[in-house]
Each structure stands twice: as C-alpha cells, then as structure tokens.
C-alpha cells in the first residue's frame, strides 16, 4: 500500500458524525443542517435542457483537453467577468470540478525528491489542500487567518526559510470558511514571493460569484494582469460551476493561467483519465454562456444573508462576509472556545447541525485558528436558515 495514505486525516464531516453519534436531538424540532456546504438552490433549467439534448455524446470518448467550443466558452466568461483575454488552447483546461483539479495539480507540480518539499496552506482551509500535499509527499506549513484583519491570511507569519522550500501555495479567495476576499496588495506580495522562491500558486476561486459587496471579488488572474503579469507566471486559477450554477453533481470547472503549467497538467490528466464527459461539456457550455441564472442565484443568497446575519450578530461574533455562502461565527464565552461542545449542545437542544471551526483548521504554532468558531452553511432555503438562526439565538440566550 502507498504509505502516504496513512497520513490522511479524517474528513471534517466524518469527525462531525462521530462527535454527534451519541446525541439524541430534541424531537420537538425538525432537523436542520447548516453543516455541509453543498449548494441547494435549484439547478437552472437551461443546464438540464442542454444536458438532455446532448446524450448522443455518450457514444464517444472525450479528449482530455475538452472541445474547443467549451474552452472558448470559458475564455469568453473570463473576458466578461475579469476583462481578460486568455488563449483557450494553451491557457485554459476543463476539469471535473475544482476538487479533483486542486488535488491533481499538486501531483503535477510537486517534486518530492527536493529537500524539504513544502506546501503552504491557509488555516482554516479546505481539506483537499492538505490531502493533495500529503499524497504528493510534502510537508505542510499552515498560515493562520487573522480575525483582526477580516480573516485575511497572515502571510508574514510564514518564515522565509519555509518560503525557500515551498513548491506550491494554496490560496482560497473568497475563502472557505471565512468568506474573506484577497485584495491587490495581498496578491502583489504573493507574486513577489513566488518570483523570489519559484513556487506555484493554486488559487481556489470556486465561490467567486456569490458575493455581498458591490464589487465582485478580485480574481487572481485579474490581479496578475493589473500588476503587468500577462503570462500569469506560476499561477493557476481554479473555478467551478458547482456553486455558481448550483450543479455540484455535474462535476465541472476549469483551470486557467500559466501555459507552462497547463501543458504538463494536461499530460498528467491524460494519464490519470480526467477527461470531461461530452454530455457534461455541453451542459457546461450552456452554463458558462449564461449569466442571468448567476445573478438570480446571487440575489437569493443576498436576501438570505440579509435576514439571517443580523439575527445571529445580535448574539454571536459574526458579520456579513465579503463572499461565499458561510457564516464564520465566534461562539459565546461560556463555552471557553469549545466549538465541539457548542455544536453538540445545539444539536441536542435545538436539532440544528453546525460544523465546529476547529475541524476545519489544524493546530499550528501552538494554536488552532478555528477553535471557538463554528461554520454555518446557508445553503438551504431562506425560511429554513432563518428558523435555524432563531433556534441558535434561543439556544444562546437560554444558556
Ligand atoms: C474551498 C473549496 N474549494 C473547492 C471545492 C470543490 O468544489 P467542486 O469540486 O464542486 O468544484 C469546495 C467545495 O465545497 C470548496 O469549498
């Protein structure tokens, strides 16, 4: 067996299942889960129609590079969204959701035989980053998010000696779970570090279309272009239809950026067998070419967050995030930072599931930056999220 498999950590939801195993939720309330971040708004009809109309595609093997029409649709979207002109042939590649691409990219770019091979990762973070690094045979250095700066990652906390060994940096903007969006200054710093030490930046942007400020979140490729980096050197942006278009089951996204990375990534993916089904390609073209359903989806999240956030902000340390569909909330003092205990009591008394923040982060430099927080995914319909928030308010006020 591959010995590296033993280094993988249990997934947060597995830990949550175990945590809640002995608890009998109060039967007076119907169950509501804010645990899993799976989009629940309706899949747009135009995507289902395109999928149905392309079933003949099942009769042929797809190319790993995808159909030119698909890559053109992705390039057109990058143009509309970020005013960027990428070459669909050399700078864009379809992927079967950003999750597999995050993992596969690490396997492509990392050389574990180099002394001290390291991946730098935000903390808290999306657990695939860690698994990708571990199976690629590297060490991981966790950079903490800073609550005092709207949860921006404290890149200055990473020692120069660590950057010197870093081969890959994962960033997540908008962040899961914090919702924080990286600004141009932060990108400038990371590009300078990448130039100095030669590491690749994998920028996970799968929440980019769900935002609450007027300005849409800055994309990594957009930041690079604004800083005169037209070749996107050492930068790969990963995006996805899962959240943008409410199709987590479609498994469709794309990567874009440095052509010198896209080329070996295509080679890796050809051997791995990561071509996108022709049926999924057709549905994806329809999805990338339409923006109205994205506007409608964003409007639903905005209305929902506008109702839920003030209810919870009255009793918890929480605010409207920049973007994403999570609330990242500090729990009341009486729990002494024990987010798992908060989650258990809330389930027991009020039948609401929330994810302990410490499960989304690692102890690093003597501290777990998720401790004392919970993540609430506001993916269900507004009425259900409001009811959950009201129960949480009751729970906090009654204790
Ligand atoms: C931060 C982050 N990145 C990537 C993904 C993977 O999304 P998908 O593979 O559906 O594109 C998720 C899913 O929850 C996520 O939260």
Coordinates of N, CA and C and ligand atoms in Angstrom, one line a residue, residues 97-99 102 126 129 172 176 204 206-207 240 242-243 251, ligand 1:
X97 N -14.7 19.5 -11.8 CA -14.8 20.1 -10.5 C -13.5 20.6 -10.0
X98 N -13.5 21.6 -9.1 CA -12.2 22.1 -8.7 C -11.5 21.2 -7.7
X99 N -12.3 20.3 -7.0 CA -11.7 19.5 -6.0 C -10.7 18.5 -6.7
X102 N -7.6 20.6 -7.8 CA -6.7 21.0 -6.7 C -5.8 19.9 -6.4
X126 N -9.7 24.3 3.1 CA -10.5 23.2 2.5 C -9.6 22.0 2.5
X129 N -6.6 20.5 0.2 CA -5.3 21.0 0.0 C -4.3 20.2 0.8
X172 N -7.3 30.6 -1.1 CA -8.7 30.4 -1.3 C -9.4 31.8 -1.2
X176 N -13.1 29.7 2.0 CA -13.9 28.8 2.8 C -13.1 28.4 4.0
X204 N -7.8 29.0 -5.5 CA -9.1 28.3 -5.5 C -10.2 29.4 -5.4
X206 N -13.7 29.1 -6.3 CA -15.0 28.5 -6.6 C -16.2 29.2 -6.0
X207 N -15.9 30.2 -5.1 CA -17.0 31.0 -4.5 C -17.1 32.4 -5.1
X240 N -15.2 26.9 -10.8 CA -16.2 25.8 -10.8 C -17.6 26.2 -11.1
X242 N -20.0 24.5 -9.7 CA -20.8 23.9 -8.6 C -21.7 24.9 -7.8
X243 N -21.0 26.0 -7.4 CA -21.7 27.0 -6.6 C -22.3 28.1 -7.5
X251 N -20.1 18.1 -11.8 CA -18.6 17.9 -11.7 C -18.0 18.7 -12.9
Ligands
LIG1 C1 -12.9 25.9 -1.0 C2 -13.5 24.9 -1.9 N1 -12.8 24.6 -3.0 C3 -13.2 23.6 -3.8 C4 -14.3 22.9 -3.6 C5 -14.7 21.8 -4.5 O1 -15.8 22.2 -5.3 P1 -16.1 21.5 -6.7 O2 -15.2 20.3 -6.8 O3 -17.5 21.1 -6.7 O4 -15.8 22.5 -7.8 C6 -15.1 23.2 -2.5 C7 -16.4 22.5 -2.2 O5 -17.0 22.6 -1.2 C8 -14.7 24.3 -1.6 O6 -15.4 24.6 -0.5

